[in-house]
mmCIF file of C-alpha atoms in Angstrom:
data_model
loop_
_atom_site.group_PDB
_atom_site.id
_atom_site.type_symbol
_atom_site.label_atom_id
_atom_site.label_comp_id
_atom_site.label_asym_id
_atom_site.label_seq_id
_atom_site.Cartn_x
_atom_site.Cartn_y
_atom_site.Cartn_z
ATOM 1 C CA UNK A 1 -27.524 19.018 15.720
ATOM 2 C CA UNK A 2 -29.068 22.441 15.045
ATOM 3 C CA UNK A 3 -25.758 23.640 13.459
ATOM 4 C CA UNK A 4 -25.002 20.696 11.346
ATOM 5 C CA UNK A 5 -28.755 20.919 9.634
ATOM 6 C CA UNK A 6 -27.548 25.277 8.967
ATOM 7 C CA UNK A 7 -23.991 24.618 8.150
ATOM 8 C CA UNK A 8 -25.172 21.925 5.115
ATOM 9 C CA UNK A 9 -27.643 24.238 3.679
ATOM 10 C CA UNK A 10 -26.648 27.548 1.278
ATOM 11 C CA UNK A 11 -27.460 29.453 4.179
ATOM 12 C CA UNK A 12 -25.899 32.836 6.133
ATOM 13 C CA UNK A 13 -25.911 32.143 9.580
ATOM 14 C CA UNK A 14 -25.239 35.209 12.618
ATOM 15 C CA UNK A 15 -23.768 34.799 16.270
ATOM 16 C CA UNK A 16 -22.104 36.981 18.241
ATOM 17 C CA UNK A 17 -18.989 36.537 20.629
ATOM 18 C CA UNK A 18 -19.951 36.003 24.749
ATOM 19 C CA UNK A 19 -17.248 37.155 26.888
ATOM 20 C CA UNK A 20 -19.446 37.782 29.745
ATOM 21 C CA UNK A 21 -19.708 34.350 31.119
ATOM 22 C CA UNK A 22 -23.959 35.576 31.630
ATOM 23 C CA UNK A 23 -26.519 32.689 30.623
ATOM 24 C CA UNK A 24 -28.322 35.758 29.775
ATOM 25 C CA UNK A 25 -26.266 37.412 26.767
ATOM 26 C CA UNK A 26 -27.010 33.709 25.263
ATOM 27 C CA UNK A 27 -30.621 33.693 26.186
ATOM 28 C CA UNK A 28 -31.020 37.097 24.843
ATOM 29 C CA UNK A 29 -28.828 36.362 21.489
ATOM 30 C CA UNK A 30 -31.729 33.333 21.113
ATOM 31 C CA UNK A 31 -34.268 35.502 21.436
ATOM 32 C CA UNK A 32 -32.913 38.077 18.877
ATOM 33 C CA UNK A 33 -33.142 35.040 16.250
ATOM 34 C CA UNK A 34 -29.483 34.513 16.041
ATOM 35 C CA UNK A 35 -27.991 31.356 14.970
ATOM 36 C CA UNK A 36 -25.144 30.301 17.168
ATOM 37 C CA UNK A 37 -23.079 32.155 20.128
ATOM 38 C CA UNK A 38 -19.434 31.728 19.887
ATOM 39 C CA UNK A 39 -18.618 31.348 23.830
ATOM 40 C CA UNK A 40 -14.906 32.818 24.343
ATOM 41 C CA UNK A 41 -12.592 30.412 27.126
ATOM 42 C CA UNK A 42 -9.681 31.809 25.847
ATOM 43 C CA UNK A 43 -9.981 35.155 26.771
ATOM 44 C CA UNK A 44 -12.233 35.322 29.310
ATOM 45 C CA UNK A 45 -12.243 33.972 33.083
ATOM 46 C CA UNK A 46 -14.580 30.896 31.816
ATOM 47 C CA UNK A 47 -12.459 27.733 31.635
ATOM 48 C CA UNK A 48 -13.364 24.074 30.927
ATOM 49 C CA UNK A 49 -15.593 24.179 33.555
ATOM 50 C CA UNK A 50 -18.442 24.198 35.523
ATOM 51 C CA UNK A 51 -18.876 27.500 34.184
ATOM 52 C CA UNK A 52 -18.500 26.540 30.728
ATOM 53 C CA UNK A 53 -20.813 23.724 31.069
ATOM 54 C CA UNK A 54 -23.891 26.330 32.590
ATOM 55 C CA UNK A 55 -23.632 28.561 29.543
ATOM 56 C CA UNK A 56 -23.686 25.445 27.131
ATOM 57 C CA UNK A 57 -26.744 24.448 29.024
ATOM 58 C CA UNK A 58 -28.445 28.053 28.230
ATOM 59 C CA UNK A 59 -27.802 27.844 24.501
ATOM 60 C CA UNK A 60 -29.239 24.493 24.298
ATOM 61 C CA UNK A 61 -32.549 25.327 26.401
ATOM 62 C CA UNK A 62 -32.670 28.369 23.822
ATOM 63 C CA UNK A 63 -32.203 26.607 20.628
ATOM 64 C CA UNK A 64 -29.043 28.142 19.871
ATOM 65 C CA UNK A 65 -25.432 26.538 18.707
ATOM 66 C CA UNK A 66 -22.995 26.899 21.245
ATOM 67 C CA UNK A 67 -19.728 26.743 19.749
ATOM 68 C CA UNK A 68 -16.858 27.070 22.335
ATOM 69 C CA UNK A 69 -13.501 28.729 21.811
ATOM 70 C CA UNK A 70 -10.731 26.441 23.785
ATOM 71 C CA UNK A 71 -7.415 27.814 25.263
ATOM 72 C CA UNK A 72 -5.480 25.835 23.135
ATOM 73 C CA UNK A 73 -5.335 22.840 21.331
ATOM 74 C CA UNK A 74 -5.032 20.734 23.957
ATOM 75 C CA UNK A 75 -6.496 17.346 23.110
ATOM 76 C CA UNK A 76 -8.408 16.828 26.821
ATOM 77 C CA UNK A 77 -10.049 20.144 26.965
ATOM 78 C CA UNK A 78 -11.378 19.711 23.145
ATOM 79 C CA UNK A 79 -13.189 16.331 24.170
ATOM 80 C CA UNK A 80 -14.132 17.285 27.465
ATOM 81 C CA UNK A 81 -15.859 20.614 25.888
ATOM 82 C CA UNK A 82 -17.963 18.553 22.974
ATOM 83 C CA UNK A 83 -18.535 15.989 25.902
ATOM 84 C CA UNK A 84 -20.462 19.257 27.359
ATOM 85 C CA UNK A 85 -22.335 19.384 24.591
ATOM 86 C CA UNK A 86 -20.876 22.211 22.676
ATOM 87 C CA UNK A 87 -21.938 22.115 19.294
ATOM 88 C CA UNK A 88 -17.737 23.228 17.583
ATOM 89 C CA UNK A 89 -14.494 23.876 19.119
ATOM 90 C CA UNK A 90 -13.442 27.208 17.662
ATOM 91 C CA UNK A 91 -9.369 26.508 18.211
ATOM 92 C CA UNK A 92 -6.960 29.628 18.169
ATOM 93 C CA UNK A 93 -3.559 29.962 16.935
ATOM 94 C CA UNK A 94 -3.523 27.472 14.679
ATOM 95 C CA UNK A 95 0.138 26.921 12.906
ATOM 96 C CA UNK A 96 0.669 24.220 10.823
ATOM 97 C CA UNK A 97 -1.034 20.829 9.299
ATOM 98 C CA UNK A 98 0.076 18.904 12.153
ATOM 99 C CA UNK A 99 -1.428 20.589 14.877
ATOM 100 C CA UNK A 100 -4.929 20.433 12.894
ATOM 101 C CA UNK A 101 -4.438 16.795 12.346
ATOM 102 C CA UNK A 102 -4.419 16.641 16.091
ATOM 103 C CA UNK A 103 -7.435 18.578 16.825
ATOM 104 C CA UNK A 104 -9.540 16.158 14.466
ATOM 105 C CA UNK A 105 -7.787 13.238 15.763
ATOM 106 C CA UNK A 106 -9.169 14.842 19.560
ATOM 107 C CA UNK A 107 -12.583 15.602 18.640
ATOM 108 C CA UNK A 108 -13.595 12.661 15.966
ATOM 109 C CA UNK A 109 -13.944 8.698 16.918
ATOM 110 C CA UNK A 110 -12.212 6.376 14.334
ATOM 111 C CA UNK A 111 -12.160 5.837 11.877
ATOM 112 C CA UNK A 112 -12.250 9.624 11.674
ATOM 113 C CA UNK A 113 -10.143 10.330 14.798
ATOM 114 C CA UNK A 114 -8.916 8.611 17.920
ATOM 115 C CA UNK A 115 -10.968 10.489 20.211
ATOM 116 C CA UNK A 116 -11.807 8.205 23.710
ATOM 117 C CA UNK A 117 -15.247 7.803 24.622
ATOM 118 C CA UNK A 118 -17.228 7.180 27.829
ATOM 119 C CA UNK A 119 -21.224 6.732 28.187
ATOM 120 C CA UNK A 120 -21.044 8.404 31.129
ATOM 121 C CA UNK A 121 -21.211 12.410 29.640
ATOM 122 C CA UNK A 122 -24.020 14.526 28.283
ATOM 123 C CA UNK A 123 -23.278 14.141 24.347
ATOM 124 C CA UNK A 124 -24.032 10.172 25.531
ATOM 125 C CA UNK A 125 -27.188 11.463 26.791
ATOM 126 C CA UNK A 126 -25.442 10.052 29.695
ATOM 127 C CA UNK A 127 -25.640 6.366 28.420
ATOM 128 C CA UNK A 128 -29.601 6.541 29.339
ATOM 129 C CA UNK A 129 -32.865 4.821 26.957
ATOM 130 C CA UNK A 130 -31.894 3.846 23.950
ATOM 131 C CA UNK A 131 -27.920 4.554 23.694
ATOM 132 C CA UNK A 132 -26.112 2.393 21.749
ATOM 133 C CA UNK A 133 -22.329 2.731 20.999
ATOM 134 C CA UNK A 134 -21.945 2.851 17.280
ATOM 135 C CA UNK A 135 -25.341 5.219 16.665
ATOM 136 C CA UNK A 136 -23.511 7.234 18.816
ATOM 137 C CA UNK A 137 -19.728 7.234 17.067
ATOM 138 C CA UNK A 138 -21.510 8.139 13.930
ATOM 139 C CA UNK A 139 -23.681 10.941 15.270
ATOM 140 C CA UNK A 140 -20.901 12.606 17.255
ATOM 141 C CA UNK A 141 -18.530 12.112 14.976
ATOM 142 C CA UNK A 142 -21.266 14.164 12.494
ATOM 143 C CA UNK A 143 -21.840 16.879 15.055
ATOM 144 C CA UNK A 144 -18.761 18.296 16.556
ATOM 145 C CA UNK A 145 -17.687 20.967 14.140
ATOM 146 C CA UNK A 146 -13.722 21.539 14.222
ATOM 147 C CA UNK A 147 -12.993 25.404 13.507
ATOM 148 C CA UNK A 148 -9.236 26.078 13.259
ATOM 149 C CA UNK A 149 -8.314 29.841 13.617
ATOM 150 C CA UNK A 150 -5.808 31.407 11.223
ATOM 151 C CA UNK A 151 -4.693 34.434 12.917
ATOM 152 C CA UNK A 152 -0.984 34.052 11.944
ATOM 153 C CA UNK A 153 1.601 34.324 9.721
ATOM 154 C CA UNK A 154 2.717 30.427 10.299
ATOM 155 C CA UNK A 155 -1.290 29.669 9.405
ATOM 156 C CA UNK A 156 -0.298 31.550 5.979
ATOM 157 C CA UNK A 157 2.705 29.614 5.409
ATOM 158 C CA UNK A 158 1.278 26.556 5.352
ATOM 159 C CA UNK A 159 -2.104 27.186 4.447
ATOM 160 C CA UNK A 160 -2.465 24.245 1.694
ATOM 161 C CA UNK A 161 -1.501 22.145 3.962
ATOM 162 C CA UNK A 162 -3.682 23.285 6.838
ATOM 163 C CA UNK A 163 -6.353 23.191 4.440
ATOM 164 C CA UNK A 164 -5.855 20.017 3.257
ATOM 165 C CA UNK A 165 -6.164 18.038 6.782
ATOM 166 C CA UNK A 166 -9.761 16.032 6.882
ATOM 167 C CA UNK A 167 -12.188 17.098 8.874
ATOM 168 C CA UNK A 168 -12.288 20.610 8.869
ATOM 169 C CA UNK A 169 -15.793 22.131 8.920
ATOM 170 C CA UNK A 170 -14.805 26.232 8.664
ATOM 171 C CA UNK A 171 -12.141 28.275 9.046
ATOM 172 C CA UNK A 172 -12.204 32.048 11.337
ATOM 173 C CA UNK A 173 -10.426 34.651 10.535
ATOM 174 C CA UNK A 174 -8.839 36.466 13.856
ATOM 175 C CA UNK A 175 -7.637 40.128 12.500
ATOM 176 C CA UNK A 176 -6.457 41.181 16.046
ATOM 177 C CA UNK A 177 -3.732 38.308 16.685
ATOM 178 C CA UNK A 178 -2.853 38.066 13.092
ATOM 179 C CA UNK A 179 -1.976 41.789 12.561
ATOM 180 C CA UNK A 180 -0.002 41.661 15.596
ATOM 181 C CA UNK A 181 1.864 38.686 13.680
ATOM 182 C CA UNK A 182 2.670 40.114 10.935
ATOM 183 C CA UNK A 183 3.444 43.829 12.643
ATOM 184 C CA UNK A 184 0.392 45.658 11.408
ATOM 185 C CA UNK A 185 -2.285 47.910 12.819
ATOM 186 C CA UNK A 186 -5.006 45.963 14.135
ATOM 187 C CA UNK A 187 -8.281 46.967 12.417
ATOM 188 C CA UNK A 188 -11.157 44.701 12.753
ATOM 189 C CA UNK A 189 -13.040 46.213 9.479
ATOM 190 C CA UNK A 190 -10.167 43.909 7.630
ATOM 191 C CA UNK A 191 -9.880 46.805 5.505
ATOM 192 C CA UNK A 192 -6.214 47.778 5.027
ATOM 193 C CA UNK A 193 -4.173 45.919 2.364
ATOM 194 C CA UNK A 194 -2.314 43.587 4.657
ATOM 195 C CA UNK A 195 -5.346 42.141 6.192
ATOM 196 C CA UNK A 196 -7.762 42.483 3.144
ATOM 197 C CA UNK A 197 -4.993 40.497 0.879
ATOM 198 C CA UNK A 198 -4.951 37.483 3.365
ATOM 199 C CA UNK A 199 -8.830 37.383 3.945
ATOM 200 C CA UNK A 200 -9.113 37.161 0.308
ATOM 201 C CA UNK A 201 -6.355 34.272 -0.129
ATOM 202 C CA UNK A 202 -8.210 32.562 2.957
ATOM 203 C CA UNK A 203 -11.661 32.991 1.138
ATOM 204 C CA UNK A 204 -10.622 31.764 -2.549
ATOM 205 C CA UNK A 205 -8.821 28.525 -0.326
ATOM 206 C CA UNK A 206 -11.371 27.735 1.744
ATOM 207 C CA UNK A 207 -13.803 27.964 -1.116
ATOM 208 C CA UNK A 208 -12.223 25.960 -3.169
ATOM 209 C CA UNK A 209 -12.347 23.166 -0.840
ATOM 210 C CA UNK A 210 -16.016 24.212 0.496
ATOM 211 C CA UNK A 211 -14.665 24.841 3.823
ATOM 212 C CA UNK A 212 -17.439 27.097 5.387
ATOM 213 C CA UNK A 213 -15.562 30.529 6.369
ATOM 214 C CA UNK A 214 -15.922 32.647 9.344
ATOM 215 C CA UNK A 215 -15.431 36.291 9.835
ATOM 216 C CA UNK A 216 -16.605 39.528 11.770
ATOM 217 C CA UNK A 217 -18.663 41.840 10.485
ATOM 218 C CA UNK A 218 -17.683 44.922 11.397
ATOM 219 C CA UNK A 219 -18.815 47.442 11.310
ATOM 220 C CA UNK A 220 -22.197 46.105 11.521
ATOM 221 C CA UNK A 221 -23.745 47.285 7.985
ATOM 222 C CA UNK A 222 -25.507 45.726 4.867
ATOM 223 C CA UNK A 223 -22.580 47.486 2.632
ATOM 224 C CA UNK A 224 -19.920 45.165 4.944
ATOM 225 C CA UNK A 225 -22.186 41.775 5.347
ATOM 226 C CA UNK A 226 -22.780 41.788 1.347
ATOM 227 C CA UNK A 227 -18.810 42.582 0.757
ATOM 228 C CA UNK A 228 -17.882 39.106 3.321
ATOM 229 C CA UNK A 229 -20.697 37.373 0.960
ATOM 230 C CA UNK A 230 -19.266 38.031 -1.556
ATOM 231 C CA UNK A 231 -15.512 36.512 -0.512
ATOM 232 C CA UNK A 232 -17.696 33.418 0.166
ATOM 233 C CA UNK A 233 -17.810 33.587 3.787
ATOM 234 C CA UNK A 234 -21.374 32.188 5.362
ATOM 235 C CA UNK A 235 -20.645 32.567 9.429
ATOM 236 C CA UNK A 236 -20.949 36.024 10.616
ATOM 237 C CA UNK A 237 -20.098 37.281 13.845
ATOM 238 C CA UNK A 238 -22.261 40.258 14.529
ATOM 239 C CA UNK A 239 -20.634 41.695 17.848
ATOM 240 C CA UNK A 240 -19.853 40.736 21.509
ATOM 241 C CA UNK A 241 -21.895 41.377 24.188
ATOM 242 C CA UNK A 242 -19.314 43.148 26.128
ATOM 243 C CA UNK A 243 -19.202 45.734 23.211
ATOM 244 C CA UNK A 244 -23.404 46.288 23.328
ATOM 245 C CA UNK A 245 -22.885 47.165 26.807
ATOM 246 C CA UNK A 246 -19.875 49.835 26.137
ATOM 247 C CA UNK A 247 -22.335 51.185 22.980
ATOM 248 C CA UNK A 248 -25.254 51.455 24.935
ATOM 249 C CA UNK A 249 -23.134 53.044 28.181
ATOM 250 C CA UNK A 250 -21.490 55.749 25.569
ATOM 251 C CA UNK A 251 -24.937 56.654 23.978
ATOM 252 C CA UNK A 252 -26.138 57.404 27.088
ATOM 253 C CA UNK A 253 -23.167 59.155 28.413
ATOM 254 C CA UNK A 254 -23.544 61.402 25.051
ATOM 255 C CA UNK A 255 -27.321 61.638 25.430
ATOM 256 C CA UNK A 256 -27.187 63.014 29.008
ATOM 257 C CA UNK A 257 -23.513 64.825 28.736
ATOM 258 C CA UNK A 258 -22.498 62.777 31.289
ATOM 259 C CA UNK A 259 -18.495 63.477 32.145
ATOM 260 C CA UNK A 260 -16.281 61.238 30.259
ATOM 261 C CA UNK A 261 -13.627 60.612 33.024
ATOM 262 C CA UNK A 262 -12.821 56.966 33.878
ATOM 263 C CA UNK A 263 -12.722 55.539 37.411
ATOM 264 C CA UNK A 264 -10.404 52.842 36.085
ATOM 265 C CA UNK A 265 -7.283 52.961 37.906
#
């Protein structure tokens, strides 16, 4: 419950985004002193898997959160991925009050939810020593964190509503998919009007309600983490190891005047 203890304290916490599918950006993320990694199944060739389940075993033998982005919101890949042990369900393309409802009801046991439960899974400790049933309900029911995604106009539209469904723990921002929404240029600083206004109506919301808030720092400077402070926002996401590897690959390419042509077909 690493996250849980960070998420109830007035405290900034950093993770990046793992694309990869490598135990080793997580290990190395961990050893860097970052918080939580933010392990991407919706764009990436990781599924609810086998796969999944190896990198959710590296962030917990590294002391780091593992929160999981899902496909979807479908209500059997959200249990089966905190079942895993995954610390939040990160759930894109959220659109309406409804569909949040859902994800709480998939992730939370009543009276909180109507998730279904078996012993036999790793967030049971696989019903081994001590386990008892209702210690259980109450701890995971404490634990999972449910992150919706507003990266939409329809998000926008009914954002008091959204907002207003129990059980929400914080809220990310996803500039890519939400400028492509609303017709926009994407631009992952979140500096042009459209995005900045949005941001800032997502931030006063979510603050209101002290629903922790989510966003990418980028680019990766003092002057741009204390601007998302100030908005309120506490979860930073500092990168994505698929980036490090294209910045360290194009500063040695520059160092060594390397030829810029592409094999890529």
């Amino acid at each position: 419950m690493y996250l849980d203890s960070l998420l109830n304290l007035d405290k900034d916490v950093f993770g990046i985004n793992v694309y990869s599918a490598s135990p080793a950006a997580i290990e190395i993320a961990a050893n860097w002193g970052l918080d939580f990694v933010f392990i991407d199944t919706e764009h990436s060739p990781v599924g609810v898997d086998s796969a999944l389940e190896r990198l959710i075993l590296a962030s917990r033998a590294a002391k780091i959160a593992p929160l999981v982005r899902v496909p979807d919101s479908n209500p059997v890949l959200l249990r089966k991925t905190v079942e895993m042990g995954a610390e939040g369900v990160i759930v894109p393309q959220i659109r309406s009050a409804e569909q949040v409802a859902s994800v709480v009801d998939s992730m939370k046991f009543p009276p909180l939810g109507r998730r279904g439960g078996d012993g036999s899974v790793r967030s049971a400790v696989y019903a081994s020593r001590d386990f008892g049933w209702a210690d259980y309900i109450q701890q995971e029911n404490q634990r999972c964190k449910v992150i919706p995604m507003a990266e939409n106009i329809e998000f926008f539209d009914q954002i008091d509503e959204i907002l207003a469904v129990p059980g929400i723990d914080a809220i990310h921002f996803g500039p890519a998919d939400f400028a492509l929404s609303y017709g926009c240029a994407v631009d992952y600083t979140m500096d042009t009007s459209s995005l900045r206004d949005v941001v800032e109506l997502l931030a006063a919301k979510c603050n209101e309600r002290k629903i922790k808030i989510m966003l990418g720092c980028f680019p990766t400077n003092r002057t741009k983490l204390e601007i998302l402070r100030r908005l309120g926002a506490s979860m930073f996401l500092v990168g994505n190891d698929i980036a490090f590897i294209n910045q360290g690959l194009a500063k040695i390419t520059d160092d060594l005047e390397l030829p810029k042509e592409s094999n890529h077909a």
